[in-house]
Coordinates of N, CA and C in Angstrom, one line a residue:
X70 N -24.4 21.5 28.7 CA -24.5 21.5 27.2 C -25.5 20.5 26.9
X71 N -26.5 20.8 26.2 CA -27.5 20.0 25.8 C -26.9 19.1 24.6
X72 N -27.9 17.9 24.4 CA -27.5 16.9 23.3 C -27.4 17.6 21.8
X73 N -28.5 18.5 21.7 CA -28.6 19.2 20.5 C -27.4 20.2 20.1
X74 N -26.8 21.0 21.3 CA -25.7 21.7 21.1 C -24.6 20.9 20.8
X75 N -24.2 19.9 21.5 CA -23.2 18.9 21.2 C -23.2 18.4 19.8
X76 N -24.3 18.0 19.2 CA -24.4 17.5 17.9 C -24.0 18.5 16.9
X77 N -24.6 19.7 17.3 CA -24.3 20.9 16.3 C -22.9 21.2 16.4
X78 N -22.2 21.2 17.4 CA -20.7 21.4 17.5 C -20.0 20.4 16.7
X79 N -20.2 19.3 16.9 CA -19.7 18.0 16.1 C -19.8 18.1 14.6
X80 N -20.9 18.6 14.2 CA -21.2 18.8 12.8 C -20.5 19.9 12.3
X81 N -20.2 20.9 12.9 CA -19.6 22.1 12.5 C -18.1 21.8 12.5
X82 N -17.5 21.0 13.2 CA -16.2 20.4 13.3 C -16.0 19.6 12.1
X83 N -16.9 18.7 11.9 CA -16.9 17.8 10.8 C -16.8 18.6 9.5
X84 N -17.6 19.6 9.4 CA -17.5 20.5 8.1 C -16.4 21.2 8.1
X85 N -15.8 21.7 9.2 CA -14.4 22.5 9.1 C -13.3 21.6 8.7
X86 N -13.1 20.2 9.2 CA -12.1 19.4 8.7 C -12.4 19.0 7.1
X87 N -13.7 18.9 6.8 CA -13.8 18.5 5.4 C -13.3 19.7 4.6
X88 N -13.6 20.7 4.8 CA -13.1 21.9 4.2 C -11.6 22.1 4.0
X89 N -11.1 21.8 5.2 CA -9.6 21.9 5.1 C -8.9 20.8 4.2
X90 N -9.5 19.6 4.3 CA -9.1 18.4 3.6 C -9.3 18.6 2.1
X91 N -10.6 19.2 1.8 CA -10.8 19.5 0.4 C -9.8 20.5 -0.3
X92 N -9.5 21.4 0.6 CA -8.6 22.6 -0.1 C -7.2 22.0 -0.3
X93 N -6.7 21.0 0.6 CA -5.4 20.4 0.5 C -5.5 19.4 -0.7
X94 N -6.6 18.7 -0.8 CA -6.7 17.8 -1.9 C -6.7 18.4 -3.3
X95 N -7.5 19.4 -3.3 CA -7.7 20.3 -4.7 C -6.1 20.7 -5.1
X96 N -5.3 21.1 -4.1 CA -4.0 21.6 -4.5 C -3.0 20.4 -4.8
X97 N -3.4 19.1 -4.4 CA -2.6 18.0 -4.7 C -2.7 17.2 -6.0
X98 N -4.2 17.2 -6.1 CA -4.7 16.2 -7.2 C -4.1 16.3 -8.5
X99 N -3.4 15.3 -8.9 CA -2.9 15.1 -10.2 C -1.4 15.6 -10.3
X100 N -0.9 16.2 -9.2 CA 0.4 16.8 -9.3 C 1.6 15.7 -9.4
X101 N 1.4 14.6 -8.8 CA 2.3 13.5 -8.9 C 1.9 12.4 -9.7
X102 N 1.1 12.6 -10.5 CA 0.7 11.5 -11.4 C 1.9 10.9 -12.3
X103 N 2.8 11.7 -12.7 CA 3.8 11.2 -13.6 C 5.0 10.8 -12.8
X104 N 5.0 10.9 -11.5 CA 6.2 10.6 -10.8 C 6.5 9.0 -10.8
X105 N 7.8 8.7 -10.5 CA 8.1 7.4 -10.5 C 7.6 6.6 -9.4
X106 N 7.6 7.3 -8.3 CA 6.9 6.6 -7.1 C 5.5 6.2 -7.3
X107 N 4.7 7.1 -7.7 CA 3.4 7.0 -8.0 C 3.2 5.6 -9.0
X108 N 4.0 5.6 -10.1 CA 4.0 4.6 -11.1 C 4.4 3.4 -10.4
X109 N 5.6 3.4 -9.6 CA 5.9 2.1 -9.1 C 4.9 1.5 -8.3
X110 N 4.3 2.4 -7.3 CA 3.5 1.9 -6.2 C 2.0 1.5 -6.9
X111 N 1.7 2.4 -8.0 CA 0.5 2.0 -8.8 C 0.5 0.8 -9.4
X112 N 1.7 0.4 -10.0 CA 1.8 -1.0 -10.6 C 1.7 -2.1 -9.5
X113 N 2.1 -1.7 -8.5 CA 2.0 -3.0 -7.2 C 0.4 -3.1 -7.0
X114 N -0.2 -2.1 -6.9 CA -1.6 -2.1 -6.7 C -2.4 -2.8 -8.0
X115 N -2.0 -2.4 -9.1 CA -2.5 -2.9 -10.5 C -2.4 -4.5 -10.2
X116 N -1.1 -4.8 -9.7 CA -0.9 -6.3 -9.8 C -1.8 -7.0 -8.8
X117 N -2.0 -6.3 -7.6 CA -3.0 -7.0 -6.9 C -4.4 -7.3 -7.5
X118 N -5.0 -6.3 -8.3 CA -6.1 -6.3 -8.9 C -6.0 -7.3 -10.1
X119 N -5.0 -7.4 -10.8 CA -4.9 -8.5 -12.0 C -5.0 -9.7 -11.3
X120 N -4.4 -10.1 -10.0 CA -4.5 -11.3 -9.5 C -5.8 -11.8 -8.7
X121 N -6.4 -10.6 -8.2 CA -7.4 -10.9 -7.2 C -8.9 -10.5 -7.9
X122 N -8.8 -9.5 -8.7 CA -10.1 -8.9 -9.3 C -9.8 -8.8 -10.8
X123 N -9.7 -9.9 -11.5 CA -9.2 -9.7 -13.0 C -10.5 -9.3 -13.9
X124 N -11.6 -9.6 -13.3 CA -12.8 -9.0 -14.2 C -12.7 -7.6 -14.3
X125 N -12.4 -6.9 -13.2 CA -12.2 -5.4 -13.2 C -11.2 -4.9 -14.1
X126 N -10.0 -5.5 -13.9 CA -8.8 -5.1 -14.9 C -9.1 -5.4 -16.4
X127 N -10.0 -6.4 -16.6 CA -10.1 -6.7 -18.1 C -11.3 -5.6 -18.5
X128 N -12.1 -5.3 -17.8 CA -13.2 -4.4 -18.1 C -12.7 -3.1 -18.5
X129 N -11.7 -2.6 -17.8 CA -11.1 -1.2 -18.0 C -9.8 -1.2 -18.8
X130 N -9.6 0.0 -19.4 CA -8.2 0.0 -20.1 C -7.3 0.6 -18.9
X131 N -6.0 0.3 -19.0 CA -4.8 0.4 -18.0 C -5.0 1.9 -17.5
X132 N -5.1 2.8 -18.2 CA -5.0 4.1 -17.7 C -6.2 4.6 -16.8
X133 N -7.4 3.9 -17.1 CA -8.5 4.0 -16.1 C -8.1 3.5 -14.8
X134 N -7.6 2.3 -14.8 CA -7.4 1.5 -13.5 C -6.3 2.4 -12.9
X135 N -5.3 2.9 -13.4 CA -4.2 3.5 -12.8 C -4.8 5.0 -12.2
X136 N -5.5 5.8 -13.0 CA -6.1 7.0 -12.7 C -6.9 6.8 -11.3
X137 N -7.7 5.7 -11.1 CA -8.4 5.4 -10.0 C -7.6 5.2 -8.8
X138 N -6.3 4.5 -8.9 CA -5.4 4.2 -8.1 C -4.7 5.5 -7.5
X139 N -4.6 6.4 -8.6 CA -3.6 7.7 -8.3 C -4.5 8.5 -7.5
X140 N -5.8 8.3 -7.8 CA -6.8 9.4 -7.2 C -6.7 9.0 -5.6
X141 N -6.8 7.8 -5.3 CA -6.6 7.2 -3.9 C -5.2 7.8 -3.3
X142 N -4.3 7.6 -4.2 CA -3.0 8.2 -3.5 C -2.9 9.6 -3.2
X143 N -3.6 10.3 -4.2 CA -3.8 11.8 -4.0 C -4.5 12.0 -2.5
X144 N -5.6 11.2 -2.3 CA -6.2 11.4 -1.1 C -5.3 11.1 0.1
X145 N -4.6 10.0 0.1 CA -3.8 9.6 1.1 C -2.6 10.7 1.4
X146 N -1.9 11.2 0.3 CA -1.1 12.3 0.3 C -1.6 13.6 1.0
X147 N -2.9 14.0 0.6 CA -3.6 15.0 1.2 C -3.7 14.8 2.9
X148 N -4.0 13.6 3.1 CA -4.2 13.3 4.7 C -2.8 13.4 5.3
X149 N -1.8 13.1 4.6 CA -0.4 13.2 5.3 C -0.1 14.7 5.4
X150 N -0.5 15.5 4.4 CA -0.2 16.9 4.3 C -1.0 17.5 5.4
X151 N -2.3 17.1 5.7 CA -3.1 17.7 6.5 C -2.7 17.6 8.2
X152 N -2.0 16.3 8.3 CA -1.4 16.1 9.5 C -0.1 16.3 9.7
X153 N 0.5 17.1 8.7 CA 1.9 17.5 8.8 C 2.9 16.5 8.9
X154 N 2.5 15.4 7.9 CA 3.4 14.1 7.9 C 4.0 14.1 6.5
X155 N 5.2 13.5 6.5 CA 6.0 13.4 5.3 C 5.2 12.5 4.2
X156 N 5.2 13.1 3.1 CA 4.6 12.2 2.0 C 5.2 10.8 1.7
X157 N 6.5 10.8 2.0 CA 7.2 9.6 1.8 C 6.7 8.4 2.4
X158 N 5.8 8.7 3.4 CA 5.1 7.5 4.1 C 4.1 6.7 3.0
X159 N 4.0 7.2 2.1 CA 3.0 6.6 1.0 C 3.6 5.2 0.8
X160 N 4.9 4.9 0.6 CA 5.6 3.8 0.3 C 5.4 2.7 1.5
X161 N 5.5 3.2 2.8 CA 5.1 2.2 3.8 C 3.6 1.8 3.8
X162 N 2.9 2.7 3.4 CA 1.3 2.6 3.5 C 1.0 1.5 2.5
X163 N 1.5 1.5 1.3 CA 1.2 0.6 0.3 C 2.0 -0.8 0.7
X164 N 3.4 -0.7 1.3 CA 4.0 -1.9 1.8 C 3.1 -2.7 2.6
X165 N 2.6 -2.0 3.6 CA 1.9 -2.9 4.6 C 0.5 -3.5 3.9
X166 N 0.1 -2.8 3.1 CA -1.1 -3.1 2.4 C -1.0 -4.2 1.5
X167 N 0.3 -4.2 0.9 CA 0.7 -5.5 0.1 C 0.9 -6.8 1.1
X168 N 1.3 -6.7 2.1 CA 1.4 -7.7 3.2 C -0.1 -8.3 3.5
X169 N -1.1 -7.4 3.6 CA -2.5 -7.7 4.0 C -3.0 -8.4 2.6
X170 N -2.8 -7.9 1.5 CA -3.4 -8.4 0.4 C -2.8 -9.9 0.1
X171 N -1.6 -10.2 0.4 CA -1.0 -11.4 0.2 C -1.9 -12.5 0.9
X172 N -2.3 -12.1 2.0 CA -3.0 -13.2 2.8 C -4.5 -13.0 2.6
X173 N -5.2 -11.9 2.4 CA -6.5 -11.8 2.3 C -7.1 -11.5 0.9
X174 N -6.4 -10.9 0.0 CA -6.7 -10.7 -1.3 C -7.5 -9.3 -1.2
X175 N -8.0 -8.9 -2.4 CA -8.7 -7.6 -2.4 C -9.5 -7.4 -3.8
X176 N -10.4 -6.7 -3.7 CA -11.3 -6.2 -4.8 C -11.2 -4.9 -4.9
X177 N -11.5 -4.4 -6.2 CA -11.3 -2.9 -6.5 C -12.1 -2.2 -5.6
X178 N -13.3 -2.6 -5.2 CA -14.1 -1.6 -4.3 C -13.9 -1.5 -2.9
X179 N -12.8 -2.3 -2.6 CA -12.1 -2.4 -1.2 C -10.8 -1.5 -1.1
X180 N -10.4 -1.1 -2.0 CA -9.0 -0.5 -2.2 C -9.0 0.7 -1.3
X181 N -9.9 1.6 -1.5 CA -9.9 2.7 -0.6 C -9.9 2.6 0.9
X182 N -10.7 1.7 1.3 CA -10.8 1.4 2.7 C -9.5 0.7 3.1
X183 N -8.9 -0.1 2.3 CA -7.6 -0.8 2.8 C -6.6 0.1 2.9
X184 N -6.4 1.0 2.0 CA -5.3 2.1 1.9 C -5.5 3.1 3.0
X185 N -6.8 3.6 3.2 CA -7.0 4.4 4.3 C -6.7 3.9 5.7
X186 N -7.1 2.6 5.9 CA -6.7 1.7 7.3 C -5.2 1.7 7.4
X187 N -4.5 1.4 6.2 CA -3.1 1.3 6.3 C -2.5 2.7 6.7
X188 N -3.1 3.8 6.1 CA -2.6 5.1 6.6 C -2.6 5.4 8.0
X189 N -3.8 5.0 8.5 CA -4.0 5.1 9.9 C -3.0 4.3 10.7
X190 N -2.7 3.1 10.5 CA -1.8 2.3 11.2 C -0.3 2.7 11.0
X191 N 0.0 3.1 9.7 CA 1.5 3.7 9.5 C 1.5 4.8 10.1
X192 N 0.6 5.8 10.4 CA 0.9 7.2 10.9 C 1.1 6.8 12.4
X193 N 0.3 5.9 13.0 CA 0.5 5.7 14.4 C 1.7 4.9 14.9
X194 N 2.3 4.2 13.9 CA 3.5 3.5 14.1 C 4.7 4.3 13.7
X195 N 4.7 5.1 12.6 CA 5.9 5.8 12.1 C 6.0 7.3 12.6
X196 N 4.9 7.9 12.8 CA 5.0 9.5 13.2 C 4.7 9.7 14.7
X197 N 5.6 9.6 15.5 CA 5.8 9.9 16.9 C 5.1 11.3 17.2
X198 N 5.3 12.3 16.3 CA 4.9 13.7 16.7 C 3.4 13.9 16.1
X199 N 2.7 12.8 15.5 CA 1.5 13.1 15.0 C 0.4 12.4 15.9
X200 N -0.4 13.1 16.4 CA -1.6 12.3 17.2 C -2.6 12.2 16.3
X201 N -2.8 11.0 15.6 CA -3.8 10.6 14.6 C -5.0 10.0 15.5
X202 N -6.2 10.6 15.2 CA -7.5 10.2 15.9 C -8.3 9.6 14.9
X203 N -8.7 8.4 14.9 CA -9.6 7.9 14.0 C -10.9 8.7 13.8
X204 N -11.4 9.5 14.9 CA -12.6 10.2 14.7 C -12.3 11.3 13.6
X205 N -11.3 11.9 13.6 CA -10.8 12.8 12.6 C -11.0 12.4 11.2
X206 N -10.6 11.3 10.8 CA -10.9 10.8 9.5 C -12.3 10.2 9.3
X207 N -12.9 9.9 10.5 CA -14.3 9.5 10.3 C -15.2 10.7 10.0
X208 N -14.8 11.8 10.6 CA -15.5 13.2 10.2 C -15.3 13.6 8.8
X209 N -13.9 13.5 8.3 CA -13.6 13.8 6.9 C -14.4 13.0 5.9
X210 N -14.3 11.6 5.9 CA -15.0 10.8 5.0 C -16.3 10.2 5.4
X211 N -16.8 10.8 6.6 CA -18.2 10.4 7.0 C -18.5 8.9 7.1
X212 N -17.5 8.4 7.7 CA -17.6 6.9 8.2 C -17.9 6.8 9.7
X213 N -18.7 5.9 10.2 CA -18.7 5.8 11.5 C -17.5 5.3 12.2
X214 N -17.1 6.0 13.3 CA -15.8 5.8 13.8 C -15.6 4.3 14.2
X215 N -16.6 3.7 14.8 CA -16.5 2.2 15.1 C -16.2 1.5 13.8
X216 N -16.5 1.8 12.7 CA -16.3 0.8 11.4 C -14.6 1.1 11.2
X217 N -14.2 2.4 11.4 CA -12.8 2.6 11.1 C -12.0 1.6 12.1
X218 N -12.5 1.8 13.4 CA -12.0 1.0 14.6 C -11.8 -0.5 14.2
X219 N -12.9 -1.1 13.6 CA -12.8 -2.5 13.2 C -11.8 -2.8 12.1
X220 N -12.0 -1.8 11.2 CA -11.0 -2.0 10.1 C -9.6 -2.2 10.4
X221 N -9.4 -1.1 11.5 CA -7.9 -1.0 11.9 C -7.5 -2.3 12.6
X222 N -8.4 -2.9 13.4 CA -7.9 -4.2 14.1 C -7.9 -5.3 13.1
X223 N -8.8 -5.4 12.1 CA -8.7 -6.5 11.1 C -7.4 -6.4 10.3
X224 N -7.1 -5.2 10.0 CA -5.9 -5.1 9.2 C -4.6 -5.4 10.0
X225 N -4.5 -5.0 11.2 CA -3.6 -5.5 12.0 C -3.4 -6.9 12.2
X226 N -4.6 -7.5 12.4 CA -4.5 -8.9 12.4 C -4.1 -9.5 11.1
X227 N -4.5 -9.0 10.0 CA -4.3 -9.5 8.7 C -2.7 -9.3 8.5
X228 N -1.9 -8.5 9.0 CA -0.5 -8.5 8.9 C 0.2 -9.0 10.1
X229 N -0.5 -9.8 10.9 CA 0.2 -10.3 12.2 C 0.8 -9.1 13.0
X230 N 0.3 -8.0 13.0 CA 0.7 -7.0 13.7 C 2.3 -6.7 13.4
X231 N 2.9 -7.1 12.3 CA 4.2 -7.0 12.0 C 4.4 -5.7 11.2
X232 N 4.9 -4.7 11.9 CA 5.1 -3.2 11.4 C 6.6 -3.0 11.4
X233 N 7.5 -3.9 11.8 CA 8.8 -3.5 11.7 C 9.4 -3.8 10.3
X234 N 9.7 -2.7 9.7 CA 10.4 -2.7 8.5 C 11.6 -1.7 8.4
X235 N 12.6 -2.1 7.5 CA 13.7 -1.2 7.4 C 13.7 -0.3 6.2
X236 N 14.5 0.7 6.0 CA 14.4 1.6 4.9 C 15.0 0.7 3.8
X237 N 15.8 -0.1 3.8 CA 16.2 -1.0 2.8 C 15.2 -1.8 2.2
X238 N 14.2 -2.2 3.0 CA 13.1 -3.1 2.6 C 12.1 -2.2 1.8
X239 N 12.0 -0.7 2.2 CA 11.1 0.1 1.6 C 11.8 0.3 0.1
X240 N 13.2 0.8 0.1 CA 13.6 1.0 -1.1 C 13.7 -0.2 -1.9
X241 N 13.8 -1.4 -1.5 CA 13.6 -2.6 -2.5 C 12.2 -2.8 -3.0
X242 N 11.3 -2.4 -2.4 CA 9.9 -2.5 -2.6 C 9.4 -1.4 -3.7
X243 N 10.1 -0.3 -3.4 CA 9.9 0.7 -4.3 C 10.5 0.5 -5.8
X244 N 11.8 -0.1 -5.8 CA 12.7 -0.4 -6.9 C 12.4 -1.7 -7.6
X245 N 11.1 -2.2 -7.4 CA 10.6 -3.5 -7.9 C 10.3 -3.3 -9.5
X246 N 9.8 -2.1 -9.7 CA 9.6 -1.6 -11.1 C 10.8 -0.6 -11.5
X247 N 11.7 -0.9 -12.4 CA 12.7 -0.2 -12.7 C 12.3 1.3 -13.6
X248 N 13.1 2.3 -13.1 CA 12.9 3.6 -13.6 C 12.8 3.9 -15.1
X249 N 13.8 2.9 -15.7 CA 13.8 3.0 -17.3 C 12.5 2.4 -17.7
X250 N 11.9 1.5 -17.2 CA 10.6 0.9 -17.6 C 9.5 2.1 -17.5
X251 N 9.6 3.0 -16.4 CA 8.7 3.9 -16.4 C 8.9 5.1 -17.6
X252 N 10.0 5.2 -18.0 CA 10.3 6.1 -19.2 C 9.7 5.6 -20.4
X253 N 10.0 4.4 -20.7 CA 9.4 3.6 -21.8 C 7.9 3.5 -21.8
X254 N 7.5 3.5 -20.7 CA 5.9 3.4 -20.6 C 5.4 4.7 -20.9
X255 N 6.0 5.7 -20.6 CA 5.3 7.1 -20.8 C 5.5 7.5 -22.2
X256 N 6.5 6.9 -23.0 CA 6.5 7.3 -24.4 C 5.6 6.6 -25.3
X257 N 4.9 5.6 -24.8 CA 3.9 4.8 -25.5 C 2.5 5.6 -25.4
X258 N 2.1 6.0 -26.5 CA 0.8 6.8 -26.6 C -0.4 6.0 -26.5
X259 N -0.5 4.8 -27.1 CA -1.6 3.8 -27.2 C -1.8 3.0 -25.9
X260 N -3.0 3.0 -25.4 CA -3.1 2.2 -24.3 C -3.0 1.0 -24.3
X261 N -3.3 0.3 -25.5 CA -3.0 -1.1 -25.7 C -1.6 -1.6 -25.7
X262 N -0.8 -0.8 -26.3 CA 0.7 -0.9 -26.2 C 1.2 -0.6 -24.7
X263 N 0.6 0.3 -23.9 CA 1.0 0.3 -22.7 C 0.6 -1.0 -21.6
X264 N -0.6 -1.3 -22.1 CA -1.1 -2.6 -21.5 C -0.2 -3.8 -21.6
X265 N 0.0 -4.0 -22.9 CA 1.0 -5.1 -23.3 C 2.4 -5.2 -22.6
X266 N 3.0 -3.9 -22.7 CA 4.2 -3.6 -22.1 C 4.2 -3.9 -20.4
X267 N 3.1 -3.5 -20.0 CA 3.0 -3.7 -18.5 C 2.8 -5.0 -18.1
X268 N 1.9 -5.7 -18.8 CA 1.7 -7.3 -18.6 C 3.2 -7.9 -18.9
X269 N 3.7 -7.6 -19.8 CA 5.1 -8.3 -19.9 C 5.9 -8.1 -18.9
X270 N 6.0 -6.7 -18.4 CA 6.8 -6.5 -17.3 C 6.4 -7.1 -16.0
X271 N 5.3 -7.0 -15.8 CA 4.8 -7.8 -14.6 C 5.1 -9.3 -14.6
X272 N 4.8 -10.0 -15.6 CA 5.1 -11.3 -15.6 C 6.6 -11.7 -15.7
X273 N 7.5 -10.7 -16.1 CA 8.9 -10.9 -16.1 C 9.3 -10.7 -14.8
X274 N 8.9 -9.7 -14.2 CA 9.3 -9.6 -12.6 C 8.8 -10.8 -11.7
X275 N 7.5 -11.2 -11.9 CA 7.0 -12.3 -11.2 C 7.9 -13.5 -11.5
X276 N 8.3 -13.9 -12.6 CA 9.2 -15.0 -12.9 C 10.6 -14.7 -12.2
X277 N 11.2 -13.5 -12.1 CA 12.4 -13.2 -11.5 C 12.1 -13.4 -9.9
X278 N 11.1 -12.9 -9.5 CA 10.8 -13.1 -7.9 C 10.8 -14.6 -7.7
X279 N 10.1 -15.3 -8.4 CA 9.8 -16.6 -8.2 C 11.2 -17.5 -8.2
X280 N 12.1 -17.0 -9.1 CA 13.4 -17.7 -9.3 C 14.2 -17.4 -8.1
X281 N 14.2 -16.2 -7.6 CA 15.0 -15.6 -6.5 C 14.4 -16.4 -5.2
X282 N 13.0 -16.5 -5.1 CA 12.5 -17.3 -4.0 C 13.0 -18.9 -3.9
X283 N 13.0 -19.3 -5.0 CA 13.4 -20.8 -5.2 C 14.9 -21.0 -4.9
X284 N 15.7 -20.0 -5.3 CA 17.1 -20.0 -4.9 C 17.3 -19.8 -3.3
X285 N 16.6 -19.0 -2.9 CA 16.5 -18.8 -1.3 C 16.1 -19.9 -0.6
X286 N 15.2 -20.6 -1.1 CA 14.6 -21.8 -0.5 C 15.8 -23.0 -0.5
X287 N 16.5 -23.0 -1.8 CA 17.4 -24.1 -1.9 C 18.5 -23.7 -1.0
X288 N 18.8 -22.5 -0.8 CA 20.0 -22.1 -0.1 C 19.6 -22.4 1.4
X289 N 18.4 -22.2 1.7 CA 18.0 -22.4 3.2 C 18.0 -24.0 3.5
X290 N 17.7 -24.9 2.4 CA 17.7 -26.2 2.5 C 19.0 -26.8 2.8
X291 N 20.1 -26.1 1.8 CA 21.5 -26.6 2.0 C 22.0 -26.2 3.3
X292 N 21.6 -25.0 3.9 CA 22.1 -24.5 5.2 C 21.5 -25.4 6.3
X293 N 20.3 -26.0 6.1 CA 19.7 -26.8 7.1 C 20.3 -28.1 7.0
X294 N 20.7 -28.7 5.8 CA 21.4 -30.0 5.7 C 22.8 -29.8 6.5
X295 N 23.4 -28.7 6.1 CA 24.6 -28.6 6.7 C 24.6 -28.8 8.2
X296 N 23.8 -28.1 8.8 CA 23.5 -28.0 10.3 C 23.3 -29.5 10.7
X297 N 22.4 -30.2 10.1 CA 22.0 -31.7 10.3 C 23.4 -32.5 10.3
X298 N 24.1 -32.4 9.1 CA 25.5 -33.1 8.9 C 26.3 -32.8 10.2
X299 N 26.4 -31.4 10.3 CA 27.4 -31.2 11.4 C 27.1 -31.7 12.8
X300 N 25.8 -31.7 13.1 CA 25.1 -32.3 14.3 C 25.4 -33.7 14.3
X301 N 25.2 -34.4 13.2 CA 25.7 -35.9 13.2 C 27.0 -36.2 13.4
X302 N 27.9 -35.2 12.8 CA 29.2 -35.6 13.0 C 29.7 -35.5 14.4
X303 N 29.1 -34.4 15.0 CA 29.5 -34.3 16.6 C 28.9 -35.4 17.4
X304 N 27.8 -36.0 17.0 CA 27.3 -37.1 18.0 C 28.2 -38.3 17.5
X305 N 28.7 -38.4 16.3 CA 29.5 -39.6 16.0 C 30.8 -39.5 16.9
X306 N 31.4 -38.3 17.0 CA 32.6 -38.0 17.6 C 32.5 -38.3 19.2
X307 N 31.2 -38.2 19.5 CA 31.1 -38.3 21.1 C 30.9 -39.7 21.5
X308 N 30.9 -40.8 20.6 CA 30.7 -42.1 20.9 C 32.1 -42.8 20.9

């Protein structure tokens, strides 16, 4: 087989994958926009941007930011569908991305690459029945496969290769934003009202999280002190 024949075959395969993906994406686009899962995970991503790329979030109204995030989610869901994987993997995908962002930060123009890379890593770790090949996604999105390989390695390094999470951790991550808040948010028609409510809620959640973290730290300190006291007591008894 000549080089030209091989290139033609590869090109035809890429076009075929792109057509399959496009068909799935068109059937999925916008269907989950009002779901609580999209909303909760979308707010998590929005929070990344408010902390790491405030110029972007201040330039656009809230709905525009969330629409851009939801569009990426639709792409991820379409990939999962194409590979016969469960759409519930979206939560672990954002969870791992959250771990990465905590260490490395994020800009709005890096979101797609981050979530795509997390999708690859999540599928390889969680879906034993799915044989995910980086070249497949390289064909669909017209990335050099070597770039995807590099992104995957950097992502894994960024989360310290820590992929072990429990269903409880996923549920807690999803439950970060209360469902009742989702209902209140959807009832507001004006973007500025939504933005105000969202910022209030994020700040409230952040304060709650910091309080819990401080309590946990205090509890650990008390526990450590108890161990030291216990050890000192044992040493006294031995003399």
